[in-house]
Coordinates of C-alpha atoms in Angstrom, one line a residue:
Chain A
X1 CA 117.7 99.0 110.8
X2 CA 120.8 100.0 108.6
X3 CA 121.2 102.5 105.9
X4 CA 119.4 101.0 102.9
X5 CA 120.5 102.2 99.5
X6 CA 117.6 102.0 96.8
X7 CA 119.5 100.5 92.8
X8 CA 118.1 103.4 91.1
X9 CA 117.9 107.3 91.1
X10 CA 114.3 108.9 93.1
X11 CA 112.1 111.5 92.5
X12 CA 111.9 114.7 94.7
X13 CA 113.9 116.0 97.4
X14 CA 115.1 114.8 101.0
X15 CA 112.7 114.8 103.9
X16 CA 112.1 112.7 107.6
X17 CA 109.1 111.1 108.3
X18 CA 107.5 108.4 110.1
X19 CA 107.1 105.4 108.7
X20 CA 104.0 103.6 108.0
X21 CA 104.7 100.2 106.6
X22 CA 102.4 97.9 104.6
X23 CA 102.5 94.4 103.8
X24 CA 100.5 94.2 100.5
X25 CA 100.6 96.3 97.3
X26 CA 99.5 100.1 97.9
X27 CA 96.7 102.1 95.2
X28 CA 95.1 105.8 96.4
X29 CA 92.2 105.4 94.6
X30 CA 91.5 101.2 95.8
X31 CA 92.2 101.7 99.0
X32 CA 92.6 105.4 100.7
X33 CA 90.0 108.2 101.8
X34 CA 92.0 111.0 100.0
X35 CA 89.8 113.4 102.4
X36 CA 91.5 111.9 105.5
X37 CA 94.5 110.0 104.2
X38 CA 92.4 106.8 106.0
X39 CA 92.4 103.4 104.7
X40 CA 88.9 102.7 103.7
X41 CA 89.7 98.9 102.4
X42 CA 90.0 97.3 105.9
X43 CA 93.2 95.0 107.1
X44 CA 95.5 96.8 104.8
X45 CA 96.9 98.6 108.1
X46 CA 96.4 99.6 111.8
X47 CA 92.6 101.2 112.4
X48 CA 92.7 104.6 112.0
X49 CA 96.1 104.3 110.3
X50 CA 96.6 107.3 108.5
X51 CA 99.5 107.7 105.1
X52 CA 99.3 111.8 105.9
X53 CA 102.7 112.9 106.3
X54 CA 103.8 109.7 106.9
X55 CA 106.5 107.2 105.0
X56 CA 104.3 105.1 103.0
X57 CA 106.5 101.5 102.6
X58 CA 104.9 99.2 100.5
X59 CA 105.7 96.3 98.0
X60 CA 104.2 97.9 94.8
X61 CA 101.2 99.6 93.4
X62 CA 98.1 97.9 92.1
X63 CA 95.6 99.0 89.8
X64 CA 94.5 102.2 89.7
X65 CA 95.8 104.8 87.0
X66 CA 94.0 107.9 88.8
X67 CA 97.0 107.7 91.5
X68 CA 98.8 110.9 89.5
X69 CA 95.4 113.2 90.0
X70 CA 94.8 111.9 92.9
X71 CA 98.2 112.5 95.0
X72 CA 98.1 115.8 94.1
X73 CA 94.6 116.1 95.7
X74 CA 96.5 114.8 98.7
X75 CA 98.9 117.1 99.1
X76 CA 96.7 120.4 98.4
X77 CA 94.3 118.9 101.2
X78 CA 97.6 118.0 103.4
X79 CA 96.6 114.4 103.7
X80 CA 99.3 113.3 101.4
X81 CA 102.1 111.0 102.4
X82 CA 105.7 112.7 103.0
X83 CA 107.2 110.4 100.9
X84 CA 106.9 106.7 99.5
X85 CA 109.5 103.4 99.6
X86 CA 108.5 100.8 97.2
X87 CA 110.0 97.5 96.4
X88 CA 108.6 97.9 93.2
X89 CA 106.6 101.1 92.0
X90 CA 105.9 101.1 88.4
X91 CA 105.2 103.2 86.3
X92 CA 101.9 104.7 87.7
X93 CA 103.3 105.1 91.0
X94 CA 106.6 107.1 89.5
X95 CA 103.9 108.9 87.1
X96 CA 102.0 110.0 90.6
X97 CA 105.1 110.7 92.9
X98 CA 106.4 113.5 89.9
X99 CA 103.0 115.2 89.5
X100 CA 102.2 115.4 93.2
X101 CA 106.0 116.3 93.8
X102 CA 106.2 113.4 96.2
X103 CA 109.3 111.9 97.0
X104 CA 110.2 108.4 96.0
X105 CA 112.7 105.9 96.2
X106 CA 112.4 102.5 94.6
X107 CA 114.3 99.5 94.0
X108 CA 116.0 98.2 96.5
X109 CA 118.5 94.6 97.3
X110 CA 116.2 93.6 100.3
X111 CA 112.2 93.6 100.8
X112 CA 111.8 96.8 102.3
X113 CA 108.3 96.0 104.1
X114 CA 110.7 93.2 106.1
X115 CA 113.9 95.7 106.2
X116 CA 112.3 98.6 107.5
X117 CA 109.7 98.7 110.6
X118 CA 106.5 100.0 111.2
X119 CA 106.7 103.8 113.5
X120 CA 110.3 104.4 112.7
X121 CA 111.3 108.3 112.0
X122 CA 113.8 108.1 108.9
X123 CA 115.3 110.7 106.6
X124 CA 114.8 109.6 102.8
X125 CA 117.0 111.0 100.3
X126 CA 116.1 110.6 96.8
X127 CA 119.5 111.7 95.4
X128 CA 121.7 109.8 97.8
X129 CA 119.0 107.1 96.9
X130 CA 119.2 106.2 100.9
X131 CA 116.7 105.4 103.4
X132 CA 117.9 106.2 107.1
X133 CA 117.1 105.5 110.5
X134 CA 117.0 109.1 112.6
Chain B
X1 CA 118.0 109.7 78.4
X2 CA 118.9 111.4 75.3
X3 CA 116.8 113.8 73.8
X4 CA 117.2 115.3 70.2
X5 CA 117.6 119.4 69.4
X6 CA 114.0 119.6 69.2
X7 CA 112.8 117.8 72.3
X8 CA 115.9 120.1 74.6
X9 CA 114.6 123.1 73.1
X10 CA 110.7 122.1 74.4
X11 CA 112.5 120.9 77.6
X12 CA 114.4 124.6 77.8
X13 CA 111.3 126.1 77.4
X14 CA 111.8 127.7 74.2
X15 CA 108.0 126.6 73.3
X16 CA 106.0 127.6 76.1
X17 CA 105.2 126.9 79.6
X18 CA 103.0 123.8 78.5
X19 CA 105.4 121.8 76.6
X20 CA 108.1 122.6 78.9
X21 CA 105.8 120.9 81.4
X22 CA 105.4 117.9 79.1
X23 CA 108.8 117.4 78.2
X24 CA 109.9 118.4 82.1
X25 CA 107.2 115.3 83.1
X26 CA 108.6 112.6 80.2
X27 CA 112.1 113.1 81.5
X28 CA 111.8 112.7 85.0
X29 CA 109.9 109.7 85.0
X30 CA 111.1 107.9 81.9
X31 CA 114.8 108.6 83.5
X32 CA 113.6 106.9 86.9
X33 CA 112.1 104.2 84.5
X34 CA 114.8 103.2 82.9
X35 CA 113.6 104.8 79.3
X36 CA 117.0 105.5 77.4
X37 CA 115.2 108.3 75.1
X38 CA 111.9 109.1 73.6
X39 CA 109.8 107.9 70.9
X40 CA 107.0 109.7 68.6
X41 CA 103.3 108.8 68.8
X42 CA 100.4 109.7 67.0
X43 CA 97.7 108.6 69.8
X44 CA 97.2 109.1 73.4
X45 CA 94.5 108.3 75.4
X46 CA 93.8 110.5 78.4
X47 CA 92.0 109.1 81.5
X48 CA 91.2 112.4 84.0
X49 CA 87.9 111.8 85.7
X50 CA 86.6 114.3 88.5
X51 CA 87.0 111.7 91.0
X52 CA 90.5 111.5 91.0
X53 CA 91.3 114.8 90.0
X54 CA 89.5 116.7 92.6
X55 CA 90.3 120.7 93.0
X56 CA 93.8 120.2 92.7
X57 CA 93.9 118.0 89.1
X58 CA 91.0 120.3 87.6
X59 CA 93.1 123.8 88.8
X60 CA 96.5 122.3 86.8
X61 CA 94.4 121.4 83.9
X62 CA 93.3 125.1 83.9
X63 CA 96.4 126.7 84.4
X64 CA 98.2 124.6 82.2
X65 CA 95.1 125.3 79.2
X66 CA 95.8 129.4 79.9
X67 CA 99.0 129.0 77.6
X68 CA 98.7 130.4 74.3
X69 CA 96.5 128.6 71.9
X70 CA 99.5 128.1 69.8
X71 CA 101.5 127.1 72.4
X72 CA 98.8 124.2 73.3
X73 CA 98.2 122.1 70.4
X74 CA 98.9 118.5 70.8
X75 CA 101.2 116.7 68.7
X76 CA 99.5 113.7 68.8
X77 CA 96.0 112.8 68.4
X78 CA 94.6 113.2 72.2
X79 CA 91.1 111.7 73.3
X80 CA 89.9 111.7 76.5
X81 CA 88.9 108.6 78.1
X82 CA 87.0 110.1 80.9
X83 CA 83.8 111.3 79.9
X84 CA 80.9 113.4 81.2
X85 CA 79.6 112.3 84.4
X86 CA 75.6 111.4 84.4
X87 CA 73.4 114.0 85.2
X88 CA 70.7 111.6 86.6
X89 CA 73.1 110.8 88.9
X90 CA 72.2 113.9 90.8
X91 CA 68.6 112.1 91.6
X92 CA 70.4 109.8 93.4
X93 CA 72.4 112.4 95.9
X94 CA 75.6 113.6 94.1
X95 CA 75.7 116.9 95.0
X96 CA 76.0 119.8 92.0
X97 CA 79.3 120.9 93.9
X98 CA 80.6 117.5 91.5
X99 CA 78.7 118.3 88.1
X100 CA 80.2 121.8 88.5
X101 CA 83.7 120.5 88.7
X102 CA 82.6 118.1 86.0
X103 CA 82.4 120.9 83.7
X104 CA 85.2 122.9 84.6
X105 CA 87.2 119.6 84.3
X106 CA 85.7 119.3 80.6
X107 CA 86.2 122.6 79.6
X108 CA 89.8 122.8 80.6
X109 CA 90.8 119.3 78.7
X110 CA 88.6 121.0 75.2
X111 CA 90.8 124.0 75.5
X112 CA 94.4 121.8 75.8
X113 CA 92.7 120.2 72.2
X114 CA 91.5 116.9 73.0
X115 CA 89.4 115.4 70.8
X116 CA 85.8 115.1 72.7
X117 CA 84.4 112.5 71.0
X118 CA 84.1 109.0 72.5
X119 CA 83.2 106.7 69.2
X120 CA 86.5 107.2 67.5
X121 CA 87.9 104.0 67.9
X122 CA 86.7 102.5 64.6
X123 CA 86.6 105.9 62.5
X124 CA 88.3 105.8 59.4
X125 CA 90.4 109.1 60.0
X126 CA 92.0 107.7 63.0
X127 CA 92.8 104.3 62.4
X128 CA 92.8 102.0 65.9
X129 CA 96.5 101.4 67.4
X130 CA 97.6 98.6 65.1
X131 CA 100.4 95.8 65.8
X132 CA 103.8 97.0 67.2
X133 CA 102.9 100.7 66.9
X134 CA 103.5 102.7 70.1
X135 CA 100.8 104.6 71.9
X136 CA 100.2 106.4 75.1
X137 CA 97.1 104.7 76.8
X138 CA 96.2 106.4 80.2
X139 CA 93.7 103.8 81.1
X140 CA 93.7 100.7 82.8
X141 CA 91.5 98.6 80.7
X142 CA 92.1 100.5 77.0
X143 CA 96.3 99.9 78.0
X144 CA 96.3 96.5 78.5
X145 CA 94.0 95.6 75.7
X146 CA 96.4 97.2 73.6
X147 CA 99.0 95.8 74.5
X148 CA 97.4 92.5 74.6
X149 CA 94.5 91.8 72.0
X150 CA 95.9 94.5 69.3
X151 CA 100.1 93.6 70.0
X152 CA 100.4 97.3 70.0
X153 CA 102.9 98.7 72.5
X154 CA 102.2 100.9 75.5
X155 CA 103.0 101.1 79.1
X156 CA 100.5 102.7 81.8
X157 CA 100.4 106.5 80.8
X158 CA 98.4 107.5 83.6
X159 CA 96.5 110.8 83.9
X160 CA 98.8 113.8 83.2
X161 CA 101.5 110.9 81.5
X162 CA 99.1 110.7 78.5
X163 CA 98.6 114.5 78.3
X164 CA 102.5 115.3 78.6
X165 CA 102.8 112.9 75.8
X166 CA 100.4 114.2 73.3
X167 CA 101.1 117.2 74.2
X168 CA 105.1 116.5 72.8
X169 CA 104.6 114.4 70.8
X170 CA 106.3 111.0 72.3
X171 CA 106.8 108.2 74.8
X172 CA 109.1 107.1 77.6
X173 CA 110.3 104.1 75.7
X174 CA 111.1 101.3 77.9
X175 CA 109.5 98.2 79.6
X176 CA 106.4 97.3 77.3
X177 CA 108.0 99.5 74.5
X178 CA 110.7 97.1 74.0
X179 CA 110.1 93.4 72.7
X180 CA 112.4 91.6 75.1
X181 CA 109.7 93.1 78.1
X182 CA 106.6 91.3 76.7
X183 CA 108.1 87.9 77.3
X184 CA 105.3 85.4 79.6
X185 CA 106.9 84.7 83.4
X186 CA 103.9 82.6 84.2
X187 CA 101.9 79.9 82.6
X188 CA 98.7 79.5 83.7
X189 CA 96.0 76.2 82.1
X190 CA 92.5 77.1 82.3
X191 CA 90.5 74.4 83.8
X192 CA 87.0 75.3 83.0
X193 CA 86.7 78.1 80.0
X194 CA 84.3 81.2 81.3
X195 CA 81.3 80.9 80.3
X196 CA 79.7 84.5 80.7
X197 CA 81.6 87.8 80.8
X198 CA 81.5 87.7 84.6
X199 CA 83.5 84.6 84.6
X200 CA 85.8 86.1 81.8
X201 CA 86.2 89.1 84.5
X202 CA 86.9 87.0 87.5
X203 CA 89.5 84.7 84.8
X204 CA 91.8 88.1 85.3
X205 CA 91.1 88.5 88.4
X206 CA 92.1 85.2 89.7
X207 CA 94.8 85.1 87.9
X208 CA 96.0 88.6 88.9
X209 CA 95.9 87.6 92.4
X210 CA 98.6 84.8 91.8
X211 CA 100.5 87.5 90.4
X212 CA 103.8 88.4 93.0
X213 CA 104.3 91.9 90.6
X214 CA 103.4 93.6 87.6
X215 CA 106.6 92.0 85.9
X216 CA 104.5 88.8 85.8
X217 CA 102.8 88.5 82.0
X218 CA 100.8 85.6 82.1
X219 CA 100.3 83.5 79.0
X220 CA 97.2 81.9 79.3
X221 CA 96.1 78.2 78.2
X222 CA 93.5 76.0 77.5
X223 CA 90.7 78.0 76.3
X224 CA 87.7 75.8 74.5
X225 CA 87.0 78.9 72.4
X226 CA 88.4 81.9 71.6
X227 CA 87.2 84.5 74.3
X228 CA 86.5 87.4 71.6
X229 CA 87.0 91.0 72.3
X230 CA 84.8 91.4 75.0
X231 CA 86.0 88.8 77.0
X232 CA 89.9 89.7 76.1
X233 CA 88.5 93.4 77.4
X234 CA 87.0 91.8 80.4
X235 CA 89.7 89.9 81.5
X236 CA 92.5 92.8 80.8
X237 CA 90.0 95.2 83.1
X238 CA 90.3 92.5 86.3
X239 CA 93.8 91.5 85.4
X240 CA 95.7 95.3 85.8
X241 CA 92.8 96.1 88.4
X242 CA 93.9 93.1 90.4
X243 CA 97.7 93.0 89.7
X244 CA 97.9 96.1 88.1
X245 CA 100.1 94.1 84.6
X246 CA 99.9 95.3 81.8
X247 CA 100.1 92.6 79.1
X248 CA 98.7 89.1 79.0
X249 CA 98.7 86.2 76.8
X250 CA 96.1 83.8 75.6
X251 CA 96.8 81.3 73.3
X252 CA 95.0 80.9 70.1
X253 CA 93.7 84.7 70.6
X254 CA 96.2 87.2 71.0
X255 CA 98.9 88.3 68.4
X256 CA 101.9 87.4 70.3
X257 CA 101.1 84.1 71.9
X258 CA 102.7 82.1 69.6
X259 CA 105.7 83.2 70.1
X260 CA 105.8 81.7 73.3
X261 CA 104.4 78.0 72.6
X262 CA 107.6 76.7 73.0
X263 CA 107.9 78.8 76.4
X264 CA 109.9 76.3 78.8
X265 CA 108.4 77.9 82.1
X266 CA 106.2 75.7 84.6
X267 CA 102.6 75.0 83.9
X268 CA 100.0 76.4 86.7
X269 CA 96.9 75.1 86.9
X270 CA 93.9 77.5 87.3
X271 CA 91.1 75.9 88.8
X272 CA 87.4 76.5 88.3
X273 CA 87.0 76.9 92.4
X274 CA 89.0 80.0 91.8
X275 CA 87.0 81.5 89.5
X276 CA 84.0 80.9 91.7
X277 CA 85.5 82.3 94.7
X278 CA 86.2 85.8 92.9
X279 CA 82.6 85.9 92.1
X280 CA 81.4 84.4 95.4
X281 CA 78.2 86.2 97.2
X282 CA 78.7 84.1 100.2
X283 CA 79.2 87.3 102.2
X284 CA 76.1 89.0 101.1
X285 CA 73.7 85.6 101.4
X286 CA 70.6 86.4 101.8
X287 CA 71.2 90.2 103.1
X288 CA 69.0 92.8 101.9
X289 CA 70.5 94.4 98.9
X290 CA 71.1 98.3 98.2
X291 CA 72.8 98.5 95.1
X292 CA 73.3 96.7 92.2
X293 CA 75.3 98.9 89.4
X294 CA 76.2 97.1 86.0
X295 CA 79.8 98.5 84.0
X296 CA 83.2 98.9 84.1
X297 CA 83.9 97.8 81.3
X298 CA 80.5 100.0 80.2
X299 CA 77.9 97.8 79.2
X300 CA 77.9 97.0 75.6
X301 CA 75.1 95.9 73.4
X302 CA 75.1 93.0 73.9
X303 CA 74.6 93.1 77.4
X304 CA 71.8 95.4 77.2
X305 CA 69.8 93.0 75.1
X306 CA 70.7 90.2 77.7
X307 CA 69.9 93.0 80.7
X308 CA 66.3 93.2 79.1
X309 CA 65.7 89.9 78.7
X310 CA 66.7 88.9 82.2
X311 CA 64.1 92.0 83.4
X312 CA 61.3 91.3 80.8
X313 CA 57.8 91.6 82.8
X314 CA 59.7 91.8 86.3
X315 CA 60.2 94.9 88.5
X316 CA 63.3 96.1 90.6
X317 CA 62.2 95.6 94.2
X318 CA 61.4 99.0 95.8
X319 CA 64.6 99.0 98.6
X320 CA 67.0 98.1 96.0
X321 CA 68.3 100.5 93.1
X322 CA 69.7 99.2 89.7
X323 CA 72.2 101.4 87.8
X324 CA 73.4 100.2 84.2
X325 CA 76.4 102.5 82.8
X326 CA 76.0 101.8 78.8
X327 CA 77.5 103.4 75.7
X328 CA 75.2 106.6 74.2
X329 CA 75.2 104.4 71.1
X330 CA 73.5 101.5 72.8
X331 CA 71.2 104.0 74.7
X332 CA 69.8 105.8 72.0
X333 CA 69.5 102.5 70.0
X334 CA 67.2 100.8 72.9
X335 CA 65.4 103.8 72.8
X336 CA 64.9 103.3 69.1
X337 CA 64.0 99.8 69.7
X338 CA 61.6 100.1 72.9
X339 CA 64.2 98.3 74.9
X340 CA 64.5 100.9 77.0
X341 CA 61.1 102.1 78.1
X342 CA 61.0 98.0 79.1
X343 CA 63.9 98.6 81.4
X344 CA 62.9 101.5 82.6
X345 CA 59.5 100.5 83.4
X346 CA 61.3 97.4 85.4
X347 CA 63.2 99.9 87.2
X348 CA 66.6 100.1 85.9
X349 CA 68.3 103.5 85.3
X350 CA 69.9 103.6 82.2
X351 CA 73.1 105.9 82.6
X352 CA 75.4 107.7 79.6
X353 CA 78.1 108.5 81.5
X354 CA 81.6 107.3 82.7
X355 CA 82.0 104.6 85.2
X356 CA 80.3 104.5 88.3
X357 CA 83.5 104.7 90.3
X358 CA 84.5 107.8 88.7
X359 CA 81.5 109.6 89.1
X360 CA 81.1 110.3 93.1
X361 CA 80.4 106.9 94.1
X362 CA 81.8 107.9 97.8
X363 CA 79.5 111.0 98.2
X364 CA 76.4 109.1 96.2
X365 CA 77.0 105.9 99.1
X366 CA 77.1 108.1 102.0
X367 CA 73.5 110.4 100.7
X368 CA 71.6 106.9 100.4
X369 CA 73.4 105.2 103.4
X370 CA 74.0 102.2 100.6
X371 CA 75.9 99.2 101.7
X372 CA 75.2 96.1 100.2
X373 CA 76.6 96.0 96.3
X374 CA 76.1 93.7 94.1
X375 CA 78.3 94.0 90.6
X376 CA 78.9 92.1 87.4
X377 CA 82.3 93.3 87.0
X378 CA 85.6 91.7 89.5
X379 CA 87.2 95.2 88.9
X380 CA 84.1 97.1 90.1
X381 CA 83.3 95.1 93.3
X382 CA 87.2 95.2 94.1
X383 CA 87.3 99.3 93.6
X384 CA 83.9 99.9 95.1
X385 CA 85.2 97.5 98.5
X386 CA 87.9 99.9 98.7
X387 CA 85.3 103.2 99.0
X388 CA 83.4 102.0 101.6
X389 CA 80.7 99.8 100.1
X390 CA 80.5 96.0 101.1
X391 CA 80.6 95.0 97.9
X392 CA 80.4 91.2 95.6
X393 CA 80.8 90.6 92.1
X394 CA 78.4 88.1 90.7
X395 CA 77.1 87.0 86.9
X396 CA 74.7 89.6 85.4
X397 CA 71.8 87.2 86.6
X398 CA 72.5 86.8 89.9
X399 CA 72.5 90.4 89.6
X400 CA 69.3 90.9 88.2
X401 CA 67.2 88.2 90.4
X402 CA 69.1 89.7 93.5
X403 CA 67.1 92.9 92.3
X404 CA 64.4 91.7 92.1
X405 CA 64.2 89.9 95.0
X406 CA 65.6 92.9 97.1
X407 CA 68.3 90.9 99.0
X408 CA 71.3 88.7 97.7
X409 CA 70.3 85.0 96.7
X410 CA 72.4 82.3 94.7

C-alpha cells in the first residue's frame, strides 16, 4: 500500500493504529456492542473482531444519529476505535468523530476498503490529510 | 467558513463556556463539511436518548448545563426528541441503574432550556418547519420527513449537532441547505403501491438498500394513491435507517417532486418481490416467538384502533410478550374509550415512552433470554438484528396472530 492522501481536511490529531477494514457501510449503534467494541450484527467482520483501538476503514455510515453519544461512550469505556477512514462519512459520522475527539479522514481518489488492507499498522494524519503504511 | 462579529466573539469565548462549545462544534464540522458559513434557525430538534448517551453523553450534558443560567439559554427553539423511558419497562428486567440515568439525562437537557413537551408540533406558538425554512433536526425519521414531505431544509443534526445549534442560534449550511443538493440521482417505479404501513416501511427500506451512498435522493414513481403522512413518515424512518439519505421524492406527494418530472435519469424498476423480501418471516417459520414489540415510528392512533381490532376477544400466548410504544395522547384516549383495558386484558402492554431501541433493549434481551422478534417496523427489525435479537419485520397482523399463536406463522 502507498501513501493515500484523503480531498479534504480531518478531524483530530495524528495517531498509528491497526487497521480493521470493512466492506459494507459502518453505524455504532446498528451494528457494535459499545461495551466490548464487538460486532453484534454478524458477517460485517472477522468473529470476535473488535473496532477498540483499531483503524476503523469503511465505505460510509448508515443510519443511526446516536453515533455522536455513543462514540464518546467508547472512548470513556476504552473500546473506541483509534481513528476512522471513510470513503464517505457524512455528516453524522463527522458530527460523532468531533464530539468523541476521534480522528477522521474522509474523501479519498480511490476506495479505500480496496486500497488499504485488513491488519495493517498505519499512521493517520488528519492535517497532512494522509494515511500511511508503518 | 466565515463567521460574522457576533458568531467570533461566541467562538472566542466571550459568552461563556457553553456557547463557546457550540460555536467550537458548528465550525469544526461544518468546515470538514464543506459549509461556507452559518445560517440562523429558530428550531432544533434534539435526539439524546440514555441508550446512546451512556455515562459519558449524560456527564457532558451536566457539565455543559453548570454554565450560568444566563449563559445557557438557547437561541433557538430546542425540543427534545428523546423522551422519558417507560417505567413498566422495569417489569420486564431493565435494571433501575437505566431509569436513574434516565433522569439525570432529563434533568440535565431541562436545565440547558429545552422545551419538554412532546405535542408541539401542531401548537399554534411554534408553528411546524414550513417550506424552504432551515431547521436543525437531530433525528433520523423527524430530518428526513422534513426535508421530504414539508420541503423544509435540514441535514442530519445528530445528538449534540442539534444542541450546539440551538444553543447559537444557526446551521452548518451546506449539502441539503442548498437547492442544487436536493436534486433526485435515482429513479425508482413502484410496481405494486404498499398497502399497509408495513409495506410503506419496507418501500424505504428496499429502496435504501439499492442505495450505493447517502448522495442517492431517490424520486419515487408510480404510486396508485398518495401515501399520506404516515406512510411518507414510514418510508423516511426505513429509508435513512437503511441508507442513512436524507431526502426522498415521491411524485404527486412531496413539494419538490415536480421539479424533477422532466428528470432525464434512468428509470429502476422496484418490484413487489422486494418489498416482500424486507418483510419476509421465512427465517423465523414456525419458531416459537419471544417478542413481538410494535413502534418506531410510535404507534399512532390509528394503529391502536387497528391493534385492538386485530386482538378483540383473543389473548397473547403465555411464552410470548407483546410491547406497543404509542403516543401519551393515544394512550390516555384508549383509556377514555375502553380500548385499552381490551388490550390489556389480551395481553398487550401498552408503553408511553420512547422507542424500544432507545430504552435498554440490550439489557431487557439478555434478563428474559429473548430471541425470536417479531416487528411491524423495517427500521426496528434492522436495529434490533444489530443488538443481538434474531429479529423479522412483518405486517401488524402477522404480528398479532404470531402472538397469539406463540410462534411465527404466515
Amino acid at each position: 500500500m502507498i501513501t493515500l492522501k484523503s480531498t479534504k481536511k480531518g478531524l483530530g490529531v495524528a495517531i498509528e493504529g491497526e487497521t480493521l477494514v470493512l466492506k459494507n457501510a459502518f453505524s455504532a449503534r446498528y451494528d457494535l456492542d459499545v461495551k466490548t467494541g464487538k460486532f453484534l450484527r454478524p458477517g460485517l467482520a472477522e468473529e470476535d473482531a473488535s473496532v477498540a483501538g483499531k483503524v476503523l476503514v469503511a465505505d460510509r455510515a448508515k443510519g443511526g444519529v446516536a453515533s455522536s453519544w455513543l462514540l464518546r461512550e467508547m472512548v470513556r469505556l476504552g473500546t473506541a476505535p483509534a481513528a476512522l477512514v471513510f470513503n464517505n462519512a457524512g455528516p453524522v459520522m463527522v458530527q460523532a468523530a468531533a464530539f468523541a475527539g476521534i480522528t477522521l479522514l474522509d474523501g479519498f481518489e480511490e476506495d479505500v476498503t480496496e486500497a488499504i488492507p485488513n491488519k495493517l499498522q498505519v499512521s493517520v494524519d488528519p492535517q497532512e490529510k494522509t494515511i500511511t503504511p508503518v | 467558513m466565515q463567521l460574522t462579529a457576533h458568531q467570533q466573539q461566541m467562538l472566542d469565548g466571550n459568552f461563556g463556556p457553553a456557547y463557546a462549545w457550540a460555536m467550537k462544534f458548528l465550525v469544526d464540522t461544518g468546515t470538514v463539511l464543506g459549509a461556507d458559513r452559518l445560517i440562523p434557525i429558530r428550531y432544533a430538534f434534539f435526539m439524546a436518548d440514555t441508550d446512546a448517551m451512556g455515562e459519558a453523553g449524560i456527564h457532558f450534558m451536566e457539565e455543559l448545563a453548570q454554565a450560568a443560567p444566563e449563559q445557557r439559554i438557547p437561541a433557538a427553539n430546542l425540543y427534545l426528541e428523546s423522551r422519558h423511558t417507560a417505567r413498566e419497562l422495569l417489569d420486564f428486567g431493565l435494571p433501575q441503574w437505566f431509569m436513574d440515568l434516565d433522569q439525570r439525562r432529563l434533568d440535565a437537557i431541562a436545565k440547558l432550556g429545552c422545551i419538554m413537551e412532546y405535542g408541539h408540533i401542531n401548537n399554534h406558538s411554534i408553528p411546524a418547519p414550513c417550506f424552504g425554512e432551515s431547521i436543525a433536526m437531530g433525528s433520523t425519521p423527524t430530518a428526513i420527513y422534513a426535508n421530504s414531505a414539508l420541503g423544509a431544509r435540514t441535514n442530519f443534526e445528530a445528538g449534540p449537532a442539534a444542541l450546539a445549534s440551538a444553543l447559537a442560534g444557526y446551521v452548518p449550511r451546506w449539502d441539503l441547505h442548498l437547492d442544487e443538493n436536493r436534486v433526485p440521482k435515482r429513479v425508482f417505479e413502484v410496481e405494486r403501491t404498499p398497502q399497509n404501513l408495513a409495506e410503506w416501511g419496507a418501500l424505504g427500506a428496499a429502496i435504501g438498500l439499492r442505495l450505493n451512498n447517502a448522495n442517492e435522493i431517490p424520486l419515487i414513481k408510480g404510486l396508485d394513491e398518495h401515501p399520506g403522512a404516515l406512510a411518507l413518515n414510514h418510508i423516511g424512518a426505513s429509508l435513512a435507517s437503511y441508507a442513512a439519505v436524507g431526502l426522498f421524492h415521491v411524485e404527486g406527494a412531496t413539494p419538490e417532486a415536480h421539479l424533477f418530472t422532466e428528470s432525464d435519469l434512468p428509470t429502476e424498476r422496484l418490484t413487489g418481490t422486494e418489498l416482500d423480501a424486507v418483510l419476509s418471516i421465512e427465517k423465523l417459520d414456525a419458531q416459537s416467538l419471544d417478542l413481538v414489540v410494535l413502534g418506531a415510528p410510535q404507534m399512532g392512533w390509528s394503529e391502536v384502533v387497528e391493534l385492538t381490532q386485530l386482538l378483540d376477544g383473543k389473548k397473547v400466548a403465555t411464552n410470548t410478550t407483546l410491547l406497543a410504544f404509542v403516543d401519551n395522547g393515544s394512550i390516555e384516549t384508549a383509556r377514555t374509550l375502553g380500548l385499552a383495558d381490551k388490550l390489556e386484558a389480551a395481553g398487550c402492554h401498552l408503553l408511553d415512552g420512547i422507542d424500544y431501541f432507545q430504552s435498554g433493549s440490550e439489557p431487557i434481551r439478555q434478563a428474559n433470554g429473548w430471541t425470536n422478534t417479531l416487528t411491524a417496523s423495517p427500521k426496528l427489525g434492522n436495529i434490533l438484528n444489530g443488538a443481538g435479537y434474531n429479529a423479522a419485520a412483518t405486517t401488524l397482523a402477522v404480528c398479532i396472530q404470531s402472538a397469539i399463536a406463540g410462534r411465527v406463522v404466515a
